[in-house]
Short mmCIF file of C-alpha atoms in Angstrom, two decimals:
data_model
loop_
_atom_site.label_atom_id
_atom_site.label_comp_id
_atom_site.label_asym_id
_atom_site.label_seq_id
_atom_site.Cartn_x
_atom_site.Cartn_y
_atom_site.Cartn_z
CA MET Y 60 -64.43 -77.06 -61.80
CA LYS Y 61 -62.87 -73.79 -63.29
CA GLU Y 62 -59.38 -74.74 -65.04
CA ARG Y 63 -57.02 -73.30 -63.31
CA LYS Y 64 -54.73 -70.86 -65.21
CA ILE Y 65 -51.13 -72.05 -66.74
CA SER Y 66 -48.35 -69.27 -66.79
CA ARG Y 67 -47.18 -69.71 -70.79
CA ARG Y 68 -43.20 -70.41 -69.04
CA ALA Y 69 -44.95 -73.37 -66.83
CA VAL Y 70 -46.50 -73.84 -70.07
CA CYS Y 71 -43.57 -74.28 -72.09
CA SER Y 72 -41.26 -76.26 -69.15
CA ALA Y 73 -44.17 -78.72 -68.95
CA MET Y 74 -43.93 -79.67 -72.79
CA VAL Y 75 -40.38 -79.56 -73.08
CA ALA Y 76 -40.08 -82.34 -70.90
CA SER Y 77 -42.46 -84.29 -71.59
CA LEU Y 78 -42.09 -84.12 -75.27
CA ALA Y 79 -38.30 -83.65 -75.82
CA LEU Y 80 -38.01 -87.37 -77.40
CA GLY Y 81 -35.32 -87.21 -78.67
CA VAL Y 82 -33.32 -85.79 -82.58
CA LEU Y 83 -34.38 -87.55 -84.95
CA GLU Y 84 -31.20 -87.65 -86.83
CA GLY Y 85 -30.89 -86.85 -90.44
CA CYS Y 86 -31.34 -89.06 -93.28
CA GLY Y 87 -28.39 -88.95 -96.49
CA SER Y 88 -28.70 -86.92 -98.80
CA SER Y 89 -31.89 -88.31 -101.93
CA SER Y 90 -29.83 -87.23 -104.78
CA SER Y 91 -26.60 -85.42 -106.24
CA THR Y 92 -28.62 -82.02 -107.03
CA THR Y 93 -29.97 -82.07 -103.84
CA SER Y 94 -26.28 -83.35 -101.55
CA SER Y 95 -24.56 -80.45 -101.97
CA ALA Y 96 -26.95 -78.28 -101.03
CA ALA Y 97 -27.54 -80.10 -97.79
CA GLY Y 98 -24.09 -80.86 -97.26
CA SER Y 99 -22.43 -77.36 -97.94
CA GLY Y 100 -22.05 -76.33 -94.61
CA ALA Y 101 -24.10 -78.46 -93.00
CA ALA Y 102 -24.04 -79.05 -88.84
CA ALA Y 103 -23.72 -82.37 -87.04
CA SER Y 104 -27.20 -84.43 -86.54
CA ASN Y 105 -26.02 -83.87 -83.52
CA GLU Y 106 -25.33 -80.33 -83.51
CA ARG Y 107 -28.07 -77.56 -82.27
CA ILE Y 108 -28.92 -75.72 -85.57
CA THR Y 109 -30.66 -72.42 -86.68
CA VAL Y 110 -33.49 -72.72 -88.41
CA ARG Y 111 -34.67 -69.29 -90.96
CA ILE Y 112 -38.89 -69.67 -91.47
CA LEU Y 113 -40.55 -67.51 -93.69
CA LYS Y 114 -44.35 -67.31 -92.63
CA SER Y 115 -47.34 -65.42 -92.77
CA LYS Y 116 -49.02 -64.56 -89.51
CA ALA Y 117 -52.83 -64.51 -89.13
CA ALA Y 118 -54.41 -61.93 -87.98
CA ASN Y 119 -55.98 -64.58 -84.64
CA GLU Y 120 -51.96 -65.49 -83.73
CA VAL Y 121 -49.80 -64.29 -81.81
CA ALA Y 122 -46.12 -64.17 -83.34
CA ALA Y 123 -44.96 -67.73 -84.30
CA GLU Y 124 -42.00 -67.69 -81.86
CA GLN Y 125 -44.17 -67.43 -79.27
CA MET Y 126 -46.15 -70.23 -79.91
CA ASP Y 127 -45.22 -73.33 -78.08
CA VAL Y 128 -45.54 -76.15 -80.75
CA TRP Y 129 -42.77 -74.59 -82.16
CA LYS Y 130 -40.72 -74.48 -79.19
CA VAL Y 131 -41.74 -77.82 -78.96
CA LEU Y 132 -40.96 -78.99 -82.44
CA GLY Y 133 -37.21 -76.93 -81.58
CA GLU Y 134 -36.66 -79.56 -78.35
CA LYS Y 135 -37.54 -82.54 -80.48
CA PHE Y 136 -35.14 -81.53 -83.19
CA ASN Y 137 -32.42 -79.74 -82.05
CA MET Y 138 -33.50 -76.51 -83.61
CA ASP Y 139 -33.73 -73.00 -82.76
CA PHE Y 140 -35.97 -71.30 -85.42
CA GLU Y 141 -35.99 -67.33 -86.11
CA PHE Y 142 -38.89 -66.17 -88.13
CA ASP Y 143 -40.10 -63.54 -90.56
CA ASN Y 144 -43.33 -63.83 -89.29
CA PRO Y 145 -45.56 -60.85 -91.82
CA PRO Y 146 -49.22 -60.23 -91.36
CA GLN Y 147 -50.85 -62.21 -93.99
CA ASP Y 148 -52.26 -58.65 -95.80
CA ASN Y 149 -48.59 -57.96 -96.18
CA TYR Y 150 -47.23 -61.62 -96.66
CA ASN Y 151 -47.34 -61.23 -100.49
CA GLU Y 152 -45.31 -57.73 -100.22
CA ARG Y 153 -42.66 -59.43 -98.40
CA LEU Y 154 -42.60 -62.66 -100.18
CA ASN Y 155 -41.54 -60.79 -103.27
CA LEU Y 156 -38.60 -58.30 -100.70
CA VAL Y 157 -37.33 -61.92 -99.64
CA MET Y 158 -36.79 -63.43 -102.65
CA MET Y 159 -34.62 -60.75 -103.88
CA ASP Y 160 -32.17 -61.37 -101.02
CA ALA Y 161 -29.05 -63.75 -101.85
CA GLN Y 162 -29.62 -65.62 -98.28
CA LEU Y 163 -33.21 -66.76 -98.42
CA PRO Y 164 -34.72 -68.01 -95.07
CA ASP Y 165 -34.37 -71.91 -95.15
CA ILE Y 166 -37.89 -72.30 -95.41
CA ILE Y 167 -40.82 -70.42 -97.27
CA MET Y 168 -44.05 -71.40 -95.87
CA ASP Y 169 -47.48 -69.84 -97.17
CA MET Y 170 -45.92 -69.22 -100.76
CA PRO Y 171 -48.88 -68.76 -103.60
CA THR Y 172 -48.67 -72.05 -105.55
CA THR Y 173 -48.86 -69.83 -108.96
CA GLU Y 174 -45.11 -68.19 -107.80
CA VAL Y 175 -43.44 -71.77 -106.96
CA LEU Y 176 -42.46 -73.23 -110.54
CA LYS Y 177 -40.43 -69.87 -111.56
CA TYR Y 178 -37.89 -70.33 -108.34
CA GLY Y 179 -38.10 -74.20 -108.48
CA GLU Y 180 -36.86 -73.85 -112.42
CA SER Y 181 -34.07 -71.31 -111.23
CA GLY Y 182 -33.59 -73.22 -108.24
CA VAL Y 183 -33.83 -70.85 -105.91
CA ILE Y 184 -36.10 -73.87 -104.39
CA LEU Y 185 -35.46 -77.16 -104.17
CA SER Y 186 -36.96 -79.77 -105.87
CA LEU Y 187 -38.68 -82.73 -103.40
CA ASN Y 188 -39.41 -85.47 -105.73
CA ASP Y 189 -36.66 -87.41 -104.32
CA TYR Y 190 -36.52 -86.73 -100.73
CA ILE Y 191 -40.80 -87.65 -100.28
CA GLU Y 192 -39.99 -90.79 -101.67
CA ASN Y 193 -36.66 -91.97 -99.89
CA ASN Y 194 -36.72 -89.28 -96.57
CA MET Y 195 -40.72 -88.54 -95.91
CA PRO Y 196 -42.38 -91.37 -94.86
CA ASN Y 197 -45.14 -90.00 -93.26
CA LEU Y 198 -45.97 -87.37 -96.37
CA LYS Y 199 -45.33 -90.04 -98.45
CA LYS Y 200 -48.44 -92.36 -97.10
CA GLU Y 201 -50.41 -89.40 -97.22
CA ILE Y 202 -49.82 -88.19 -100.50
CA ASP Y 203 -50.14 -92.28 -101.77
CA LYS Y 204 -53.79 -92.56 -100.21
CA ARG Y 205 -54.99 -90.20 -101.59
CA ASP Y 206 -56.00 -89.86 -104.77
CA GLY Y 207 -55.15 -86.72 -107.38
CA VAL Y 208 -52.68 -85.28 -104.33
CA GLU Y 209 -49.46 -86.18 -106.19
CA LYS Y 210 -50.48 -84.99 -109.40
CA ALA Y 211 -51.63 -81.78 -108.31
CA LEU Y 212 -48.76 -81.11 -106.43
CA THR Y 213 -46.39 -81.92 -109.69
CA TYR Y 214 -45.47 -79.33 -112.12
CA SER Y 215 -44.71 -79.61 -115.88
CA ASP Y 216 -41.64 -79.62 -115.40
CA GLY Y 217 -42.20 -83.61 -113.61
CA ASN Y 218 -41.03 -82.17 -110.01
CA ILE Y 219 -42.70 -81.74 -106.71
CA TYR Y 220 -41.65 -78.29 -105.35
CA TYR Y 221 -43.46 -78.05 -102.08
CA MET Y 222 -44.99 -80.38 -99.22
CA PRO Y 223 -49.24 -79.90 -99.43
CA MET Y 224 -51.66 -78.44 -96.62
CA LEU Y 225 -53.96 -81.48 -96.23
CA ASP Y 226 -57.08 -82.54 -94.45
CA GLU Y 227 -58.18 -85.53 -92.50
CA LYS Y 228 -61.88 -84.81 -93.87
CA VAL Y 229 -62.73 -82.87 -97.18
CA SER Y 230 -66.14 -80.70 -97.23
CA GLY Y 231 -66.27 -76.68 -98.39
CA ASN Y 232 -67.45 -73.74 -97.33
CA MET Y 233 -69.86 -70.59 -98.24
CA PRO Y 234 -73.54 -71.91 -98.64
CA TYR Y 235 -76.32 -69.60 -98.95
CA ILE Y 236 -77.53 -69.07 -95.42
CA VAL Y 237 -81.12 -68.44 -94.33
CA ARG Y 238 -83.01 -67.60 -91.52
CA THR Y 239 -84.65 -70.04 -90.02
CA ASP Y 240 -86.97 -68.23 -87.42
CA TRP Y 241 -88.56 -66.49 -90.13
CA LEU Y 242 -89.21 -69.54 -91.83
CA GLU Y 243 -90.56 -71.12 -89.61
CA LYS Y 244 -92.86 -68.13 -89.44
CA LEU Y 245 -94.30 -68.51 -93.02
CA GLY Y 246 -94.77 -71.41 -92.68
CA ILE Y 247 -92.38 -72.99 -95.43
CA GLU Y 248 -88.94 -75.10 -95.63
CA SER Y 249 -85.55 -74.15 -96.78
CA PRO Y 250 -85.68 -73.14 -100.39
CA VAL Y 251 -83.87 -75.76 -102.71
CA THR Y 252 -84.95 -75.13 -106.16
CA LEU Y 253 -85.30 -71.96 -107.70
CA GLU Y 254 -89.05 -71.33 -107.30
CA ASP Y 255 -88.11 -71.97 -103.50
CA TRP Y 256 -86.03 -69.34 -103.35
CA GLU Y 257 -88.46 -66.92 -105.72
CA ASN Y 258 -91.39 -67.79 -103.59
CA TYR Y 259 -89.71 -67.33 -100.26
CA TRP Y 260 -88.02 -63.55 -101.59
CA HIS Y 261 -92.14 -62.92 -102.27
CA LEU Y 262 -93.25 -64.00 -99.13
CA VAL Y 263 -90.40 -61.64 -97.29
CA LYS Y 264 -91.15 -58.64 -99.55
CA THR Y 265 -94.40 -58.25 -98.32
CA THR Y 266 -94.59 -59.75 -94.74
CA ASP Y 267 -93.40 -57.26 -91.51
CA LEU Y 268 -91.32 -60.41 -90.83
CA ASN Y 269 -89.00 -58.28 -88.12
CA GLY Y 270 -92.19 -56.88 -86.59
CA ASN Y 271 -90.84 -53.27 -86.35
CA GLY Y 272 -94.07 -51.62 -88.44
CA THR Y 273 -92.63 -51.56 -91.97
CA ASN Y 274 -92.25 -53.76 -94.54
CA ASP Y 275 -87.97 -53.46 -94.64
CA GLU Y 276 -86.69 -56.83 -94.92
CA ILE Y 277 -84.22 -57.56 -97.69
CA PRO Y 278 -84.61 -60.54 -99.16
CA PHE Y 279 -81.44 -61.45 -100.89
CA SER Y 280 -77.88 -59.76 -99.40
CA SER Y 281 -74.13 -60.03 -99.88
CA TYR Y 282 -71.04 -58.57 -99.06
CA ASN Y 283 -69.98 -58.48 -102.89
CA MET Y 284 -71.81 -59.40 -106.29
CA ASP Y 285 -69.94 -62.98 -105.62
CA GLY Y 286 -73.17 -64.24 -103.66
CA LEU Y 287 -75.13 -63.48 -106.03
CA ARG Y 288 -73.82 -64.49 -109.31
CA ASN Y 289 -73.05 -67.85 -107.56
CA PHE Y 290 -76.56 -68.73 -108.06
CA CYS Y 291 -75.39 -69.51 -111.58
CA THR Y 292 -74.50 -73.27 -110.38
CA ALA Y 293 -78.10 -73.67 -110.71
CA PHE Y 294 -77.62 -73.21 -114.42
CA GLY Y 295 -75.38 -75.81 -114.89
CA CYS Y 296 -72.09 -73.61 -115.08
CA LEU Y 297 -69.33 -71.72 -112.80
CA ASP Y 298 -68.02 -67.82 -111.89
CA ASP Y 299 -65.25 -69.12 -113.18
CA PHE Y 300 -63.55 -71.38 -115.42
CA TYR Y 301 -65.24 -74.89 -114.93
CA THR Y 302 -65.00 -78.29 -116.60
CA ASP Y 303 -67.87 -78.93 -118.43
CA PRO Y 304 -69.59 -82.60 -118.11
CA ASP Y 305 -72.62 -82.02 -120.09
CA ASP Y 306 -69.24 -81.22 -122.72
CA GLY Y 307 -66.90 -84.03 -122.05
CA GLY Y 308 -65.12 -82.40 -119.17
CA LYS Y 309 -64.03 -79.24 -121.54
CA VAL Y 310 -62.67 -76.62 -119.80
CA HIS Y 311 -65.40 -73.44 -120.43
CA TYR Y 312 -64.97 -69.93 -119.03
CA GLY Y 313 -68.55 -69.13 -116.99
CA PRO Y 314 -69.43 -65.58 -117.37
CA ILE Y 315 -69.80 -66.02 -121.76
CA ASP Y 316 -71.05 -69.24 -121.72
CA PRO Y 317 -74.93 -69.78 -122.58
CA LYS Y 318 -75.92 -71.26 -119.43
CA TYR Y 319 -74.69 -68.27 -117.66
CA LYS Y 320 -76.97 -65.92 -119.94
CA LYS Y 321 -79.98 -67.83 -118.69
CA ALA Y 322 -78.42 -67.35 -114.91
CA VAL Y 323 -78.28 -63.49 -115.39
CA THR Y 324 -81.20 -62.99 -117.25
CA TRP Y 325 -82.95 -65.11 -113.86
CA MET Y 326 -80.55 -62.61 -111.51
CA HIS Y 327 -82.33 -59.35 -113.01
CA ASP Y 328 -85.78 -60.52 -113.08
CA MET Y 329 -85.23 -61.30 -109.17
CA TYR Y 330 -83.51 -57.48 -109.05
CA GLU Y 331 -86.50 -55.88 -110.61
CA LYS Y 332 -88.38 -57.60 -108.82
CA GLY Y 333 -87.03 -55.90 -105.35
CA TYR Y 334 -85.85 -59.14 -103.81
CA ILE Y 335 -81.95 -58.68 -104.25
CA ASP Y 336 -80.41 -55.71 -102.36
CA PRO Y 337 -79.16 -52.98 -104.96
CA GLU Y 338 -76.08 -51.99 -102.18
CA ILE Y 339 -74.54 -55.74 -102.81
CA ILE Y 340 -73.05 -53.91 -105.97
CA THR Y 341 -70.92 -51.13 -103.62
CA MET Y 342 -70.72 -53.74 -100.67
CA ASP Y 343 -67.72 -55.11 -98.66
CA TYR Y 344 -67.25 -56.98 -96.02
CA ALA Y 345 -66.97 -53.92 -93.02
CA SER Y 346 -70.37 -52.51 -94.50
CA PHE Y 347 -72.12 -55.97 -94.73
CA VAL Y 348 -71.64 -57.01 -91.24
CA PRO Y 349 -73.40 -53.69 -89.99
CA LYS Y 350 -76.72 -54.65 -92.25
CA LEU Y 351 -76.59 -57.93 -90.69
CA ALA Y 352 -76.89 -56.37 -87.33
CA GLN Y 353 -80.52 -54.47 -87.97
CA ASN Y 354 -82.41 -57.77 -88.37
CA THR Y 355 -83.49 -57.20 -92.26
CA VAL Y 356 -81.65 -59.57 -94.20
CA ALA Y 357 -83.38 -62.44 -95.05
CA SER Y 358 -80.80 -64.53 -96.91
CA PHE Y 359 -76.84 -64.19 -97.29
CA TYR Y 360 -73.70 -65.82 -98.60
CA GLY Y 361 -70.79 -66.08 -96.37
CA PRO Y 362 -67.94 -68.29 -94.59
CA LEU Y 363 -68.90 -70.67 -92.16
CA GLY Y 364 -67.55 -69.36 -89.39
CA GLY Y 365 -67.59 -65.61 -89.98
CA MET Y 366 -71.27 -65.61 -90.91
CA LEU Y 367 -72.78 -68.63 -90.25
CA ALA Y 368 -71.40 -69.23 -87.02
CA ALA Y 369 -70.96 -65.58 -85.51
CA GLN Y 370 -74.05 -64.63 -86.28
CA ASN Y 371 -75.88 -67.60 -84.57
CA ALA Y 372 -73.71 -66.44 -81.24
CA THR Y 373 -74.32 -62.90 -81.63
CA MET Y 374 -77.64 -62.12 -82.69
CA PRO Y 375 -79.98 -63.71 -80.31
CA ALA Y 376 -79.25 -61.58 -77.53
CA SER Y 377 -80.63 -58.87 -79.44
CA PHE Y 378 -83.26 -60.08 -81.42
CA PRO Y 379 -84.68 -63.20 -79.24
CA GLY Y 380 -85.71 -66.22 -81.55
CA PHE Y 381 -82.76 -65.30 -84.73
CA HIS Y 382 -81.49 -68.07 -86.20
CA VAL Y 383 -80.03 -68.99 -89.65
CA GLU Y 384 -78.90 -71.79 -91.23
CA ALA Y 385 -77.01 -73.45 -94.61
CA THR Y 386 -78.84 -74.22 -96.99
CA VAL Y 387 -78.19 -76.25 -99.68
CA PRO Y 388 -76.75 -75.64 -103.30
CA PRO Y 389 -79.69 -73.90 -105.38
CA LYS Y 390 -81.36 -76.36 -107.34
CA GLY Y 391 -82.46 -76.10 -110.98
CA THR Y 392 -80.84 -77.99 -113.86
CA ALA Y 393 -77.92 -78.98 -111.67
CA GLN Y 394 -77.08 -78.61 -108.11
CA ILE Y 395 -72.94 -77.49 -107.27
CA HIS Y 396 -71.57 -76.19 -104.63
CA SER Y 397 -68.39 -74.21 -105.87
CA TYR Y 398 -66.62 -73.55 -102.86
CA ILE Y 399 -65.20 -76.88 -101.71
CA ASP Y 400 -62.53 -78.28 -100.33
CA GLN Y 401 -60.04 -79.95 -102.92
CA GLU Y 402 -56.54 -82.00 -101.86
CA PRO Y 403 -54.14 -80.32 -101.20
CA ARG Y 404 -54.80 -76.79 -100.65
CA ALA Y 405 -53.99 -74.14 -102.93
CA VAL Y 406 -50.71 -72.79 -100.47
CA ALA Y 407 -47.53 -74.16 -100.88
CA ALA Y 408 -47.41 -75.10 -96.85
CA ALA Y 409 -43.22 -75.22 -97.60
CA THR Y 410 -41.15 -75.07 -99.59
CA ILE Y 411 -37.34 -75.65 -98.80
CA THR Y 412 -34.44 -72.82 -100.51
CA ALA Y 413 -31.01 -73.72 -102.11
CA SER Y 414 -29.86 -71.38 -98.95
CA CYS Y 415 -30.48 -73.86 -96.31
CA LYS Y 416 -27.24 -76.04 -95.21
CA ASN Y 417 -29.04 -78.58 -92.92
CA VAL Y 418 -31.13 -80.35 -95.44
CA ASP Y 419 -31.94 -83.38 -94.08
CA ARG Y 420 -32.95 -82.46 -91.07
CA VAL Y 421 -35.22 -80.19 -92.30
CA ILE Y 422 -36.95 -82.43 -93.82
CA ALA Y 423 -36.98 -84.67 -90.79
CA LEU Y 424 -38.47 -82.26 -88.73
CA LEU Y 425 -41.20 -81.36 -91.95
CA ASP Y 426 -42.02 -84.75 -92.24
CA TYR Y 427 -43.15 -85.11 -88.69
CA MET Y 428 -45.47 -82.70 -88.72
CA TYR Y 429 -47.56 -85.31 -91.11
CA SER Y 430 -46.96 -88.14 -88.54
CA ALA Y 431 -49.33 -88.85 -86.36
CA GLU Y 432 -47.76 -87.70 -83.22
CA GLY Y 433 -47.26 -84.07 -85.24
CA THR Y 434 -50.63 -83.96 -86.46
CA LEU Y 435 -52.16 -84.51 -82.90
CA LEU Y 436 -49.29 -81.79 -81.74
CA ILE Y 437 -50.06 -79.11 -84.51
CA ASN Y 438 -54.15 -79.05 -84.25
CA MET Y 439 -54.45 -79.28 -80.58
CA GLY Y 440 -51.59 -78.29 -79.25
CA ILE Y 441 -49.76 -79.87 -75.45
CA GLU Y 442 -51.59 -82.21 -73.59
CA GLY Y 443 -52.92 -81.27 -69.94
CA THR Y 444 -53.15 -77.89 -71.23
CA HIS Y 445 -54.62 -76.85 -74.46
CA TYR Y 446 -56.18 -80.52 -74.75
CA THR Y 447 -56.82 -84.06 -72.79
CA MET Y 448 -57.81 -87.71 -73.92
CA GLU Y 449 -60.95 -88.74 -73.08
CA ASN Y 450 -62.15 -92.45 -74.78
CA GLY Y 451 -59.82 -92.35 -76.58
CA LYS Y 452 -60.25 -88.85 -78.22
CA PRO Y 453 -58.69 -85.44 -77.89
CA ILE Y 454 -60.46 -82.97 -75.89
CA PHE Y 455 -59.85 -79.12 -75.99
CA THR Y 456 -59.48 -78.01 -72.17
CA ASP Y 457 -61.32 -74.54 -70.94
CA TYR Y 458 -58.16 -73.20 -72.03
CA VAL Y 459 -59.39 -73.01 -75.69
CA MET Y 460 -62.89 -73.50 -75.17
CA LYS Y 461 -63.91 -70.77 -72.39
CA ASN Y 462 -60.42 -69.43 -72.36
CA PRO Y 463 -59.88 -67.10 -68.66
CA ASP Y 464 -58.79 -64.40 -71.08
CA GLY Y 465 -61.37 -63.96 -72.92
CA LEU Y 466 -60.07 -65.05 -76.26
CA SER Y 467 -62.38 -66.91 -78.79
CA PRO Y 468 -61.80 -70.72 -79.26
CA LYS Y 469 -59.57 -69.66 -82.72
CA ASN Y 470 -57.66 -67.33 -80.95
CA ALA Y 471 -56.83 -69.13 -77.97
CA ILE Y 472 -55.68 -71.60 -80.21
CA GLY Y 473 -53.72 -68.99 -81.73
CA THR Y 474 -51.60 -68.60 -79.05
CA PHE Y 475 -49.99 -71.80 -79.06
CA THR Y 476 -50.13 -73.19 -83.00
CA PHE Y 477 -50.67 -72.23 -86.82
CA ALA Y 478 -53.19 -74.91 -87.36
CA GLN Y 479 -56.52 -72.10 -87.81
CA SER Y 480 -54.20 -70.71 -90.73
CA SER Y 481 -51.91 -72.90 -93.05
CA GLY Y 482 -48.63 -75.46 -92.85
CA PRO Y 483 -47.50 -78.52 -93.71
CA PHE Y 484 -49.70 -80.85 -91.94
CA ILE Y 485 -52.89 -82.47 -91.61
CA LEU Y 486 -55.89 -80.29 -90.62
CA SER Y 487 -57.43 -82.75 -87.87
CA GLN Y 488 -61.81 -83.38 -87.52
CA ASP Y 489 -60.74 -83.88 -83.89
CA GLU Y 490 -59.97 -79.87 -83.89
CA VAL Y 491 -62.72 -78.75 -86.93
CA THR Y 492 -65.35 -80.68 -84.95
CA GLN Y 493 -64.98 -78.89 -81.73
CA LEU Y 494 -64.55 -75.64 -83.25
CA ASP Y 495 -67.53 -75.97 -85.48
CA ASP Y 496 -71.40 -74.98 -84.00
CA ASP Y 497 -73.47 -77.41 -84.62
CA ALA Y 498 -75.16 -75.40 -87.16
CA VAL Y 499 -71.84 -75.21 -89.04
CA ASN Y 500 -71.61 -79.02 -88.62
CA ARG Y 501 -75.27 -79.30 -90.10
CA ALA Y 502 -73.94 -77.44 -93.16
CA LYS Y 503 -70.77 -79.58 -94.06
CA GLN Y 504 -72.45 -83.04 -93.11
CA ASP Y 505 -76.47 -82.14 -94.97
CA CYS Y 506 -75.36 -78.94 -97.77
CA ILE Y 507 -71.67 -79.53 -98.79
CA ILE Y 508 -69.91 -83.00 -98.48
CA PRO Y 509 -73.19 -84.71 -100.20
CA PHE Y 510 -72.76 -82.71 -102.82
CA LEU Y 511 -69.39 -82.77 -103.03
CA GLU Y 512 -68.70 -85.46 -105.84
CA GLU Y 513 -70.77 -83.79 -108.69
CA SER Y 514 -69.24 -80.28 -107.97
CA LYS Y 515 -65.72 -82.34 -108.20
CA LYS Y 516 -66.92 -82.38 -112.04
CA TYR Y 517 -67.02 -78.89 -111.92
CA VAL Y 518 -64.48 -77.23 -110.07
CA ILE Y 519 -61.15 -76.94 -111.07
CA PRO Y 520 -58.59 -77.32 -108.27
CA GLY Y 521 -56.71 -74.23 -107.06
CA SER Y 522 -53.81 -75.72 -106.84
CA THR Y 523 -53.33 -76.49 -110.47
CA SER Y 524 -49.96 -75.01 -111.78
CA PHE Y 525 -48.99 -73.88 -114.98
CA SER Y 526 -45.86 -73.46 -116.83
CA SER Y 527 -44.29 -69.74 -116.42
CA GLU Y 528 -45.15 -68.85 -119.53
CA ASP Y 529 -48.59 -70.31 -119.83
CA ASP Y 530 -49.56 -68.10 -116.46
CA ALA Y 531 -48.10 -65.20 -117.62
CA VAL Y 532 -50.57 -65.44 -120.79
CA ARG Y 533 -53.09 -66.17 -118.17
CA ARG Y 534 -52.71 -63.37 -115.67
CA ALA Y 535 -52.27 -60.70 -118.22
CA VAL Y 536 -55.09 -61.34 -120.22
CA MET Y 537 -57.69 -62.45 -116.77
CA ALA Y 538 -56.22 -58.87 -115.61
CA ASP Y 539 -58.45 -57.20 -118.31
CA VAL Y 540 -61.31 -59.37 -118.81
CA ASP Y 541 -61.70 -59.65 -114.74
CA THR Y 542 -62.19 -55.44 -114.63
CA TYR Y 543 -64.65 -56.00 -117.77
CA VAL Y 544 -66.78 -59.00 -116.56
CA ASP Y 545 -67.09 -57.62 -113.66
CA GLU Y 546 -68.35 -54.10 -114.90
CA MET Y 547 -70.52 -56.16 -117.44
CA ILE Y 548 -72.40 -58.42 -115.38
CA ILE Y 549 -73.39 -55.89 -112.62
CA LYS Y 550 -74.95 -53.67 -115.43
CA PHE Y 551 -76.89 -56.54 -117.21
CA VAL Y 552 -78.06 -57.55 -113.41
CA SER Y 553 -79.27 -54.00 -112.69
CA GLY Y 554 -80.73 -53.33 -115.93
CA ARG Y 555 -78.28 -50.35 -116.94
CA GLU Y 556 -77.07 -52.68 -119.52
CA PRO Y 557 -79.81 -54.23 -121.79
CA LEU Y 558 -79.55 -58.42 -122.31
CA SER Y 559 -79.72 -57.60 -125.32
CA ASN Y 560 -76.24 -56.58 -125.99
CA TRP Y 561 -75.14 -60.35 -124.41
CA ASP Y 562 -73.60 -61.52 -127.80
CA THR Y 563 -71.60 -57.88 -128.10
CA TYR Y 564 -70.27 -58.51 -124.51
CA VAL Y 565 -69.41 -62.17 -125.29
CA GLU Y 566 -67.67 -61.03 -128.16
CA LYS Y 567 -65.59 -58.21 -126.47
CA VAL Y 568 -64.44 -60.92 -124.41
CA ASN Y 569 -63.82 -63.07 -126.99
CA GLY Y 570 -61.31 -60.36 -128.27
CA MET Y 571 -59.41 -59.96 -125.44
CA GLY Y 572 -58.12 -63.32 -125.66
CA ILE Y 573 -60.07 -66.10 -123.64
CA ALA Y 574 -59.76 -69.12 -125.83
CA GLU Y 575 -56.29 -68.66 -125.58
CA VAL Y 576 -56.46 -68.97 -121.53
CA ILE Y 577 -59.41 -71.46 -121.92
CA ASP Y 578 -56.86 -73.55 -123.58
CA ILE Y 579 -54.01 -72.87 -121.26
CA TYR Y 580 -56.54 -74.67 -118.20
CA GLN Y 581 -57.42 -77.62 -120.82
CA LYS Y 582 -54.05 -78.39 -121.67
CA THR Y 583 -52.67 -78.12 -117.85
CA LEU Y 584 -55.61 -80.58 -117.09
CA ASN Y 585 -54.71 -82.82 -119.86
CA GLY Y 586 -50.98 -83.26 -118.31
#
């Protein structure tokens, strides 16, 4: 039976009645350094207060003040929320402007982790060590049961300045993706080794798989060079800074590594044989999506939702039989998946500023988000409207899965919660597995998760934090290095620069100060 459409006003009234279970009273101040901030002008624990929040707005979300989850939280904690909610694309610009104000929001969400330390050291945002230890039992429990999270959250001055976004189960993203219907036509299995990839690409190049009478098939394409460059993982290195288990876990910079030269040599060979789309050099996401719609691309690289699920959802209508699946990481001397989730996520999910006059009550609010009840609310919304309980599991209703207004599940979720973007909460598998189609679930279970432990030996966590001085040096050096490396890898792959000039290229990168940045990473990881 089709679910009855319920007005948002009715939803809000129902949830307030069912979930307003009483306000959690604020805890006592946890240290002398924070008590003045918490107590100066602080409201009584039963008084309704206004909490100002800066948070980015994802493209799939309505404005934060319209979200049902925030309305429930407001009633539960006797708070009104005042949001500064810029679009994600403009968030950093807005953050910089906000940080110039004398009166800051009480909570700043989604701050880049690289920006946190300078504000923490200057006292603009508060240290959370004592609060987590004494007043945030839910968050503390989640940190304690996850290896390495406390260390990742702790900056070089010994302080924790932000609350993390956590995952109930880590996975990853950005696999290589192949046309399985074309594999079936060719009578071969999904590629695993580099030799498998070359064989698949050769067959694609010489077979009219789309049946249009011409050999216009493109063996491999991507919306930028990263998709091709990431094949370096099969050679035992990453296209970035990485820790090399073959060298005692020391930090290396991939694009000047001897292993990377072997990878670029292979990429150039594939390019010369016509297996690599020459437009990959100038491609962007907006131009790549129409290319996929032409039914010519045999393999590509991209996000699970935006590429894998989206192609399977849209292409079969135009090209019956069309189907794509993820592959395992390409295997050479190593088999690494470089885009893995590591906890915490590389975003400062929530910080509390020195302008906050009700720190204890804000702490109680934020800690609730890591509780079982808070996790259910943020991930799934309101029982009876957004989900129902079936055999002890929350299951999304048709409001999400078959939205009466025609919204995609992700957009439907964005009408009542921020769970599809980021924030101080635990991303639940109850949400993730229902939104993922079968191909995405297979990708995670078969092509990413089995390689997580090995990949962690190489991948430096995105949440790695540097001292203010080291970060300034790192950014200055890499601004020039990144530009030069990007230009040269394109030239080497396309043949515009002979590989005989590789040593000259490496020498120039070294002259730009890359060794100092490697030392910064090594020092930071050594703690």
